[in-house]
mmCIF file of C-alpha atoms in Angstrom:
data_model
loop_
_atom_site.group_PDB
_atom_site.id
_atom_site.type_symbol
_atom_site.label_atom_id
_atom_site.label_comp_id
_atom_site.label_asym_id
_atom_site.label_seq_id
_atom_site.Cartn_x
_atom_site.Cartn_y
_atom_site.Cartn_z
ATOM 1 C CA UNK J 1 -22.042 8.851 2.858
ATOM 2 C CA UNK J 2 -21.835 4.854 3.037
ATOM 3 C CA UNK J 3 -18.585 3.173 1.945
ATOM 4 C CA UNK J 4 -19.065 0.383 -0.635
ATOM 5 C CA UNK J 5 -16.877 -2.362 -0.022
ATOM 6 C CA UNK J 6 -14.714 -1.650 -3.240
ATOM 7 C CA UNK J 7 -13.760 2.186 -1.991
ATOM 8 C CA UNK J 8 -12.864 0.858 1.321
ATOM 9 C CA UNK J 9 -10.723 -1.761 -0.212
ATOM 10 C CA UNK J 10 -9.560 0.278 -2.587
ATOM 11 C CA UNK J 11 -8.267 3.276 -0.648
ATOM 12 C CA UNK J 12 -6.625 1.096 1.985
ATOM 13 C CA UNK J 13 -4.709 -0.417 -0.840
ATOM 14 C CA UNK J 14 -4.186 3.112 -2.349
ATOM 15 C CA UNK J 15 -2.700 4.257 0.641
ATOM 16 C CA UNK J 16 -0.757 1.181 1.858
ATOM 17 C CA UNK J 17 1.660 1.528 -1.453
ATOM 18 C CA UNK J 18 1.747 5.241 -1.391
ATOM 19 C CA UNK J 19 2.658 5.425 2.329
ATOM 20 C CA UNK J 20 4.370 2.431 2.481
ATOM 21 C CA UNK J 21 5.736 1.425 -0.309
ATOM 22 C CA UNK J 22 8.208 2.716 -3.135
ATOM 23 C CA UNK J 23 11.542 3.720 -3.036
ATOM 24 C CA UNK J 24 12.768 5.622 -0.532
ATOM 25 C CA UNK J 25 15.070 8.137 -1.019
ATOM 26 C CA UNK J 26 17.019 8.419 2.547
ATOM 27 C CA UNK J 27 17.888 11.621 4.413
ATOM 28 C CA UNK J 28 15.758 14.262 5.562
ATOM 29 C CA UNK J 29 12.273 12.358 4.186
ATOM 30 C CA UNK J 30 9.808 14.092 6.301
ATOM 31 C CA UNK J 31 5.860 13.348 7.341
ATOM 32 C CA UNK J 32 4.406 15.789 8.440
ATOM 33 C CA UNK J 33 1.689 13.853 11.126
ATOM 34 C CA UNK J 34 0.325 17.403 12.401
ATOM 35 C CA UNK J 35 -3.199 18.698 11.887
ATOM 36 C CA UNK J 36 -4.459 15.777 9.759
ATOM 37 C CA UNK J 37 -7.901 15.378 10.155
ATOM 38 C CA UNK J 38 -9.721 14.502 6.553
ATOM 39 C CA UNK J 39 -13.056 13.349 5.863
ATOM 40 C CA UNK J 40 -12.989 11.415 1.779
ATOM 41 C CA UNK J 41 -16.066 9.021 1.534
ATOM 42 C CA UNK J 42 -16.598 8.749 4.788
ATOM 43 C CA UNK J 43 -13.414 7.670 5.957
ATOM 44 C CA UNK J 44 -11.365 9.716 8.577
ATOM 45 C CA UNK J 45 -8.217 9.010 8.264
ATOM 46 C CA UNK J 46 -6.259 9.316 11.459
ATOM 47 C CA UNK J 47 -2.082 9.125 11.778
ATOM 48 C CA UNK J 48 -0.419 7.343 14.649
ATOM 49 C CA UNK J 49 2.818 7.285 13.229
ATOM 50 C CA UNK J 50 4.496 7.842 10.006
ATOM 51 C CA UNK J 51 4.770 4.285 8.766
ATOM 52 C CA UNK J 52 1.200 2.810 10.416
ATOM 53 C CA UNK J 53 -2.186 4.517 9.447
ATOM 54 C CA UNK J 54 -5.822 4.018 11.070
ATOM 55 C CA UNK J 55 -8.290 4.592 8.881
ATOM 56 C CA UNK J 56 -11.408 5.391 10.812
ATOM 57 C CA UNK J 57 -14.678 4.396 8.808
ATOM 58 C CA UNK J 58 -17.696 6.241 11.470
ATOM 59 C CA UNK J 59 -20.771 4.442 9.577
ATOM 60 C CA UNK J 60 -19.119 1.212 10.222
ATOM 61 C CA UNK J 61 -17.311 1.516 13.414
ATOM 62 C CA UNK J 62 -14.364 -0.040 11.802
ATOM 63 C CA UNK J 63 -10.558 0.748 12.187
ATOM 64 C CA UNK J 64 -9.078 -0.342 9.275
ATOM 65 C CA UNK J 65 -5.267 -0.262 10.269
ATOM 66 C CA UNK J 66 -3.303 -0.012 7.317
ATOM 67 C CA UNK J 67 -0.348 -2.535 7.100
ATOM 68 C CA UNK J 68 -2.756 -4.559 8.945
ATOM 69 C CA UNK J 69 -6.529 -4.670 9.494
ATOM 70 C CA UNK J 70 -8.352 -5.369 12.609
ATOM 71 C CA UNK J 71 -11.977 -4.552 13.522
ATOM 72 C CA UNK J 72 -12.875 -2.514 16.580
ATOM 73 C CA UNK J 73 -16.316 -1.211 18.199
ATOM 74 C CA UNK J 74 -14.295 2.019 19.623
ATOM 75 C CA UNK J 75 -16.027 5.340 17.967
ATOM 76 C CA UNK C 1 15.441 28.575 -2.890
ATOM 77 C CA UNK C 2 12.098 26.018 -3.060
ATOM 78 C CA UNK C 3 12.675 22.638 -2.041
ATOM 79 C CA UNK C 4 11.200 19.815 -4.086
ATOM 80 C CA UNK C 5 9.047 17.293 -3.698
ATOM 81 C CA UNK C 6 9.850 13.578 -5.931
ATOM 82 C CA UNK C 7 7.259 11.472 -7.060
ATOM 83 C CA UNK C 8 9.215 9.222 -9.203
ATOM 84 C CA UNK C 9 12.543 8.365 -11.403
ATOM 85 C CA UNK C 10 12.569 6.895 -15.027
ATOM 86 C CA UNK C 11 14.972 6.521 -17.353
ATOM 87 C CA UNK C 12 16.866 9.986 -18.536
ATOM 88 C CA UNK C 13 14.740 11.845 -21.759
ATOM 89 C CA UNK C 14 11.351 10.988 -20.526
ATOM 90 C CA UNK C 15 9.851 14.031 -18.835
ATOM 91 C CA UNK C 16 6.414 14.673 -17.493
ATOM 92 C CA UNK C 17 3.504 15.663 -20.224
ATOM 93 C CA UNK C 18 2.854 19.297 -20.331
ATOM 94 C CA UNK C 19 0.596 20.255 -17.906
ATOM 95 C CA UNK C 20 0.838 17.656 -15.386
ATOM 96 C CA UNK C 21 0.223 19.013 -11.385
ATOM 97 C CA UNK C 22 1.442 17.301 -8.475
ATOM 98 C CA UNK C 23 0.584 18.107 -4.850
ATOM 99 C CA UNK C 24 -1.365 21.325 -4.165
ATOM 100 C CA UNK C 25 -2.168 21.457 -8.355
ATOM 101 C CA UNK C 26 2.064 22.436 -8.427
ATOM 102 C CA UNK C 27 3.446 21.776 -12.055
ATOM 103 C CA UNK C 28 5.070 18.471 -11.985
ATOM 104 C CA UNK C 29 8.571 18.666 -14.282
ATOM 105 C CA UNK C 30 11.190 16.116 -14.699
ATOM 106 C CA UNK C 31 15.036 16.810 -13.623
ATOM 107 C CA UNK C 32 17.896 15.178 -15.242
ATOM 108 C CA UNK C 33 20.264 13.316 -12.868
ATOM 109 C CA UNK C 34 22.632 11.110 -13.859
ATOM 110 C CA UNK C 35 20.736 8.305 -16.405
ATOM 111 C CA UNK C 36 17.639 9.323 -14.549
ATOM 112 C CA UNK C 37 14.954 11.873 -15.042
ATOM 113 C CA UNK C 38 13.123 12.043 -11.811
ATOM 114 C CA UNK C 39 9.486 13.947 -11.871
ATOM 115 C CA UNK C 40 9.363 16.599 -9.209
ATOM 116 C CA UNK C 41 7.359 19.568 -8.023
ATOM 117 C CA UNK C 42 8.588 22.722 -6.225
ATOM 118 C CA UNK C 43 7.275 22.968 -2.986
ATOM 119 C CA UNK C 44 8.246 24.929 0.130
ATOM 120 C CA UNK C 45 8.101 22.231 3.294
ATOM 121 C CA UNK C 46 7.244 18.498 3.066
ATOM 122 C CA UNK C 47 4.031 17.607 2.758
ATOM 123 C CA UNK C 48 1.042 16.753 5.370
ATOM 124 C CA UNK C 49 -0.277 13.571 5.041
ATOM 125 C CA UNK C 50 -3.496 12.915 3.937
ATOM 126 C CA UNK C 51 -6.136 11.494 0.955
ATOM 127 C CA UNK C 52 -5.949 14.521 -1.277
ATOM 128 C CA UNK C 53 -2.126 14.612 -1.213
ATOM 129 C CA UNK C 54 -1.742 10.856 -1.325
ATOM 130 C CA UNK C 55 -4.220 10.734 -4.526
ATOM 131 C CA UNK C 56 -2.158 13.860 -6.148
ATOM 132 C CA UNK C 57 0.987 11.786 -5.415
ATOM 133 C CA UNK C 58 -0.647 8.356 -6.989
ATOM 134 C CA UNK C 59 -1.649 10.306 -9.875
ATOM 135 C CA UNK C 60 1.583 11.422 -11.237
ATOM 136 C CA UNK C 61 3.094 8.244 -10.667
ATOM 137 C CA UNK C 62 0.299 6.574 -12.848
ATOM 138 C CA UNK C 63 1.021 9.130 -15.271
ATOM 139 C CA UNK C 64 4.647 8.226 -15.364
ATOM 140 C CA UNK C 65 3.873 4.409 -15.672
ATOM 141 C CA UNK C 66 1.404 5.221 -18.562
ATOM 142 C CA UNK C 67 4.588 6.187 -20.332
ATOM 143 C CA UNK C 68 7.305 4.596 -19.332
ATOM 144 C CA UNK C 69 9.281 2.443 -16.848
ATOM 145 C CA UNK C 70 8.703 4.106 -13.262
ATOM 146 C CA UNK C 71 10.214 3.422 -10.246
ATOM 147 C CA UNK C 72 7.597 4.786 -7.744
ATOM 148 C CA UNK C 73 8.999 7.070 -4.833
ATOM 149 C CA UNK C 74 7.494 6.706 -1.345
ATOM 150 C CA UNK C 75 5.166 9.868 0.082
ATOM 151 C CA UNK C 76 6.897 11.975 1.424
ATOM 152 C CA UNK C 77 10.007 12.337 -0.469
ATOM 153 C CA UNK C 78 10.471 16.188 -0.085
ATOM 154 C CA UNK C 79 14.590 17.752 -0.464
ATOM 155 C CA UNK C 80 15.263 21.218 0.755
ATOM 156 C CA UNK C 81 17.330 22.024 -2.328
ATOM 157 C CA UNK C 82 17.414 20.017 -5.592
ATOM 158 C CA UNK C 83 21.445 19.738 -4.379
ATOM 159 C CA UNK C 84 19.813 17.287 -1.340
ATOM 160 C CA UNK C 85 17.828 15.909 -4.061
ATOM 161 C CA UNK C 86 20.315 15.001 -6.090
ATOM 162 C CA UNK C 87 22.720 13.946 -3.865
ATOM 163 C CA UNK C 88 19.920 11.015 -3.041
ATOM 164 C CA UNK C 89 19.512 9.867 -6.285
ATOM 165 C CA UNK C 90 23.528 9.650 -6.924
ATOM 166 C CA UNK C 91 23.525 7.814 -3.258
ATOM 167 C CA UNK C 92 20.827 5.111 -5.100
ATOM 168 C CA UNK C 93 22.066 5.175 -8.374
ATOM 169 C CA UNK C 94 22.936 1.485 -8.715
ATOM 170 C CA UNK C 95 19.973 0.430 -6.822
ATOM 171 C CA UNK C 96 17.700 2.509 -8.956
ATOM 172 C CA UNK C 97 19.177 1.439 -12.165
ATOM 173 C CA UNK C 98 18.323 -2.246 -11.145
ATOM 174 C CA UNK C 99 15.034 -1.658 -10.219
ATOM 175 C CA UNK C 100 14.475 0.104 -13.205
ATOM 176 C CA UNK C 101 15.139 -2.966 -15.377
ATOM 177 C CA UNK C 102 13.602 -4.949 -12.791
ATOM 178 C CA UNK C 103 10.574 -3.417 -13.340
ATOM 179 C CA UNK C 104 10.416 -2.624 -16.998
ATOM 180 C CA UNK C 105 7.761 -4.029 -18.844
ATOM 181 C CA UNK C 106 5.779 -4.865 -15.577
ATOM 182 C CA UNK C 107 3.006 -4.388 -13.548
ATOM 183 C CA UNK C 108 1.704 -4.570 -9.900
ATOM 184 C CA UNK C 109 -1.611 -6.765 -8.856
ATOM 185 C CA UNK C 110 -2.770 -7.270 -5.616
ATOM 186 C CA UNK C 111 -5.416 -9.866 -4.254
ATOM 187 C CA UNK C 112 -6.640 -8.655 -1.194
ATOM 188 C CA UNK C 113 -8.565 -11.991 0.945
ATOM 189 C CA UNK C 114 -10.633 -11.260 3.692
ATOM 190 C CA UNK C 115 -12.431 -13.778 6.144
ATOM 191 C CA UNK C 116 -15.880 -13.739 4.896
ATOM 192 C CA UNK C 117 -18.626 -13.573 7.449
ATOM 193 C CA UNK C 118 -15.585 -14.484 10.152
ATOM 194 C CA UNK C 119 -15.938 -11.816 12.653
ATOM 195 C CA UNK C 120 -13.267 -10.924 15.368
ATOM 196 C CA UNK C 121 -13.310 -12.109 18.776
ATOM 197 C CA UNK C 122 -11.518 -9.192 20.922
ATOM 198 C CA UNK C 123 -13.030 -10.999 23.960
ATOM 199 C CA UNK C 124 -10.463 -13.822 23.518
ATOM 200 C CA UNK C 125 -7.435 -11.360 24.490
ATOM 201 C CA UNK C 126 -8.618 -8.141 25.602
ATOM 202 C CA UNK C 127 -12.159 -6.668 27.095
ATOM 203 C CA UNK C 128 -13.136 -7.703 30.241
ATOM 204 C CA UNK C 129 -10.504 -8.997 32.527
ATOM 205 C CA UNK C 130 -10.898 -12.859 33.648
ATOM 206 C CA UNK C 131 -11.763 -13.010 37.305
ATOM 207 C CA UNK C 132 -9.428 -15.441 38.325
ATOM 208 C CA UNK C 133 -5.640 -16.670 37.365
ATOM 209 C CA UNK C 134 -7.093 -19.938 35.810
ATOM 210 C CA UNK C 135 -9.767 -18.100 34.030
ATOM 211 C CA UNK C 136 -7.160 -15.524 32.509
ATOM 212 C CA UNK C 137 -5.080 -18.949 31.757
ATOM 213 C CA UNK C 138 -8.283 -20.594 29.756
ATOM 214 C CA UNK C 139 -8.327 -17.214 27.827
ATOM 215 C CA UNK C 140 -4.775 -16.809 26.826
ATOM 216 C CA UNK C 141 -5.003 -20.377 25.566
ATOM 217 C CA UNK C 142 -8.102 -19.739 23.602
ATOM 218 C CA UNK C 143 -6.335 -16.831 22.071
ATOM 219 C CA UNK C 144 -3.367 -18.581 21.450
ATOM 220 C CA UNK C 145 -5.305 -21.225 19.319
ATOM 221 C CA UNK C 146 -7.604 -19.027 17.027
ATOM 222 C CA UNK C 147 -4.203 -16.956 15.768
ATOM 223 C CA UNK C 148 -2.652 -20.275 15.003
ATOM 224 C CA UNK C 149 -5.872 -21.132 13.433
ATOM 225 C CA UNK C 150 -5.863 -17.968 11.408
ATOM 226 C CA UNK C 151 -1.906 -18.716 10.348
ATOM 227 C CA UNK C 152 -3.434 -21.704 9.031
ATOM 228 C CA UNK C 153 -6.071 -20.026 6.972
ATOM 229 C CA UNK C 154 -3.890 -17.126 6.147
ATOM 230 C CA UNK C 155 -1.216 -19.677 4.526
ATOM 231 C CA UNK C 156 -3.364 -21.741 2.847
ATOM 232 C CA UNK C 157 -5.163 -18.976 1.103
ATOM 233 C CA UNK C 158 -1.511 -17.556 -0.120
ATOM 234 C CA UNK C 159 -0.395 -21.248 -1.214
ATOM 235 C CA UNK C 160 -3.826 -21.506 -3.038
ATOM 236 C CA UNK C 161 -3.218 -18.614 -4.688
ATOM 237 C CA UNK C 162 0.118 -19.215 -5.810
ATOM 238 C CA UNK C 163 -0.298 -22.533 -7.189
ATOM 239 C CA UNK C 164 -2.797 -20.181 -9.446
ATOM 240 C CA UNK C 165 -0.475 -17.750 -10.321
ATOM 241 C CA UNK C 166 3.191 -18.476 -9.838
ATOM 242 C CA UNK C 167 3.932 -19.118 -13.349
ATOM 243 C CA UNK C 168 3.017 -15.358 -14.125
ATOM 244 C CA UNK C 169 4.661 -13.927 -10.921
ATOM 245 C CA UNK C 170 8.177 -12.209 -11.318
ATOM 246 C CA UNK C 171 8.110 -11.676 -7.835
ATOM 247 C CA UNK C 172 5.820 -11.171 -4.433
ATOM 248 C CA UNK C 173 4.884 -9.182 -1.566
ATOM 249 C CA UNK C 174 3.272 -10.781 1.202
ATOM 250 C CA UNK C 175 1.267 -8.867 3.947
ATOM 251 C CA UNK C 176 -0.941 -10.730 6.744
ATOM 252 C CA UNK C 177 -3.599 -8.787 8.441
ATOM 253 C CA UNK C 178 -5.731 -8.581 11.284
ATOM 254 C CA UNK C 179 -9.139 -9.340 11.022
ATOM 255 C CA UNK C 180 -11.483 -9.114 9.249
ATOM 256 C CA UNK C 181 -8.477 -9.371 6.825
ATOM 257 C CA UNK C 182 -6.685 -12.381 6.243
ATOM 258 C CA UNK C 183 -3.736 -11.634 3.813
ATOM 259 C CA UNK C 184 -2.733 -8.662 0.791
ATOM 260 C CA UNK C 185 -0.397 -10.277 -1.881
ATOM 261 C CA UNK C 186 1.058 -7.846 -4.724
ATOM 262 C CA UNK C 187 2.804 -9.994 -7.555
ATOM 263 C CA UNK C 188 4.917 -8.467 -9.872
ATOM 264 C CA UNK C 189 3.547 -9.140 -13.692
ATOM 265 C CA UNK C 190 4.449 -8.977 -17.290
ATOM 266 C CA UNK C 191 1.820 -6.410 -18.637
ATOM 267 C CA UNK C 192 0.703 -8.870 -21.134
ATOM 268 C CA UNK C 193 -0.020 -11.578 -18.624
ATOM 269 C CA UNK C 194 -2.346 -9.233 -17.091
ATOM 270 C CA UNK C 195 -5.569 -10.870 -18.348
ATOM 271 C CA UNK C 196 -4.481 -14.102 -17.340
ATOM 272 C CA UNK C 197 -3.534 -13.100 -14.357
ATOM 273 C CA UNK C 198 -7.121 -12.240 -13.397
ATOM 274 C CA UNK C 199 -8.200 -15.194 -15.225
ATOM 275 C CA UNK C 200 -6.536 -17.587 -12.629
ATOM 276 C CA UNK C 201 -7.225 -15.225 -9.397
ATOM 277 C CA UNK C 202 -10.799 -15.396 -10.846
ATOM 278 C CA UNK C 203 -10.947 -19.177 -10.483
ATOM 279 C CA UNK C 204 -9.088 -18.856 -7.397
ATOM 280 C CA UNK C 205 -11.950 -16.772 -5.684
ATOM 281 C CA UNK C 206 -14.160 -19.668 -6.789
ATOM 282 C CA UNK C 207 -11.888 -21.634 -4.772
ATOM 283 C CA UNK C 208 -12.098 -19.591 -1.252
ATOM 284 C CA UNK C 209 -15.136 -20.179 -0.847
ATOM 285 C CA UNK C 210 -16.823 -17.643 1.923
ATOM 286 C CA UNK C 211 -13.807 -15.694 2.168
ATOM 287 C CA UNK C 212 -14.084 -12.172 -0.287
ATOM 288 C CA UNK C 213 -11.079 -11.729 -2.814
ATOM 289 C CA UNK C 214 -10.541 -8.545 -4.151
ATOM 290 C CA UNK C 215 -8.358 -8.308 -7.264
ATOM 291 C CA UNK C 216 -6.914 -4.651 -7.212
ATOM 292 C CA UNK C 217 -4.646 -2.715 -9.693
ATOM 293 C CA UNK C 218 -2.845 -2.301 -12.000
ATOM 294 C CA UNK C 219 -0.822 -0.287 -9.928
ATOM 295 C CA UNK C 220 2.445 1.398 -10.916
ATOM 296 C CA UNK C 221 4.716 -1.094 -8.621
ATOM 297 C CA UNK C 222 4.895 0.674 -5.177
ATOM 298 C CA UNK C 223 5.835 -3.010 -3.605
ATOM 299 C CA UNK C 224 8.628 -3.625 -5.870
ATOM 300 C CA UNK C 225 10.528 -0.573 -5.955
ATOM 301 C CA UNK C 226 13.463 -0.875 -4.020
ATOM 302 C CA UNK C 227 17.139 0.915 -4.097
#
């Protein structure tokens, strides 16, 4: 299914705060990073580490990195 | 014993609306601690990341802000025991007590810029590799100058902004991206000011000419909440 601009935008911004933002309460805060492999409109979104997030867009060959953003023709 | 999973903390007395679910559809309920009632579900092992979980996350915390002051917890914030849980909160107490008056009465926008029809040029530092020491020279130096190009643009599209939208800002969170992005601001505003606030980020998108603005929110304030 295509992505239209505003989903892209707004599920990179959706998951920037979520993952990224908000308090955190310290100690034994744990991300799981195993076995993620989820398809929601079209996006894959891959984990590379806790705090920095590719998400994979096939129709547009994109990787939208979350926390930053950068463009790449990599499948 | 189930561990627990927070979402977020408000003030003490304000506890989730009756059938409110969490991550995997649990029943969200709010625990007393201290002046704080923080909204938790039961749930066995921390969570794996991903949309679904993320969105079920989001969703309570909107919930929370659609009530009262909420200071947003990060994904992921998953106690063994509601001992450990506890134990976290008393740790933050004075931090969370400031945010929560920080934050009271406010709201989180974000203007997202982007460089128009700007595409990236990977060629300029990685992809092929230059045939000679001079050549690799010529290309570091052409790499060097488009990122100080794009500081440029990046900084005058935030000082554009602000001279839009200072005046209704209690405070900001700067982000610059790679392309195709150029920079993510989230200001911290009065809830009233809200329709102003678009107002002048409207007429600031007039402003930036090729480059796409995208107003997003409100969102409960993730970039604010601090302990």
């Amino acid at each position: 299914m295509p992505v239209s601009e505003h989903d892209r935008v707004a599920l990179v911004e959706l998951v920037n705060r979520v993952v990224d933002r908000g308090v955190v309460l310290s100690g034994d805060i744990t991300i799981s990073v195993a076995d993620v492999d989820l398809l929601y409109l079209g996006l894959r979104v891959l984990l590379c580490s806790p705090d920095r997030m590719d998400v994979r867009s096939e129709d547009e060959s994109r990787v939208l990195e979350l926390g930053s953003v950068r463009e790449s023709g990599a499948p | 014993m189930s561990g627990v999973y927070a979402y977020c903390v408000v003030a003490a007395g304000h506890h989730p609306p009756s059938g409110l679910t969490g991550l995997d559809g649990r029943p969200v309920s709010g625990r007393n601690i201290g002046p704080f009632t923080v909204w938790v579900s039961e749930q066995e092992a921390a969570p794996k990341v991903g949309i679904e979980p993320i969105s079920q996350h989001h969703e309570v915390v909107r919930s929370a802000v659609g009530l009262t002051t909420a200071i947003p917890v990060r994904f992921g914030a998953w106690a063994p025991d509601a001992a450990r849980l506890r134990e976290r909160i008393d740790r933050n107490r004075a931090g969370l007590e400031s945010a929560l008056a920080t934050l009271s009465g406010r709201i989180e926008l974000g203007v997202r810029v982007e460089d128009g029809s700007r595409r990236p040029d990977h060629g300029t530092d990685r992809g092929s590799t230059p045939p000679n020491g001079k050549a690799y020279l010529r290309q570091l130096s052409a790499s060097y100058a488009e990122r100080a190009r794009r500081k440029g643009r990046q900084e005058s599209a935030v000082r554009r902004l602000r001279a839009r939208v200072d005046e209704l800002c209690h405070a900001e969170h700067v982000r610059y991206l790679d392309a195709p992005g150029l920079v993510a601001v989230a200001h911290l505003v009065a809830r009233d000011d809200e329709a102003r606030y678009r107002r002048e980020v409207e007429a600031f998108t007039q402003d930036q000419g090729d480059g796409r603005v995208h107003l997003t929110g409100p969102w409960p304030p993730y970039s604010f909440a601090t302990s």
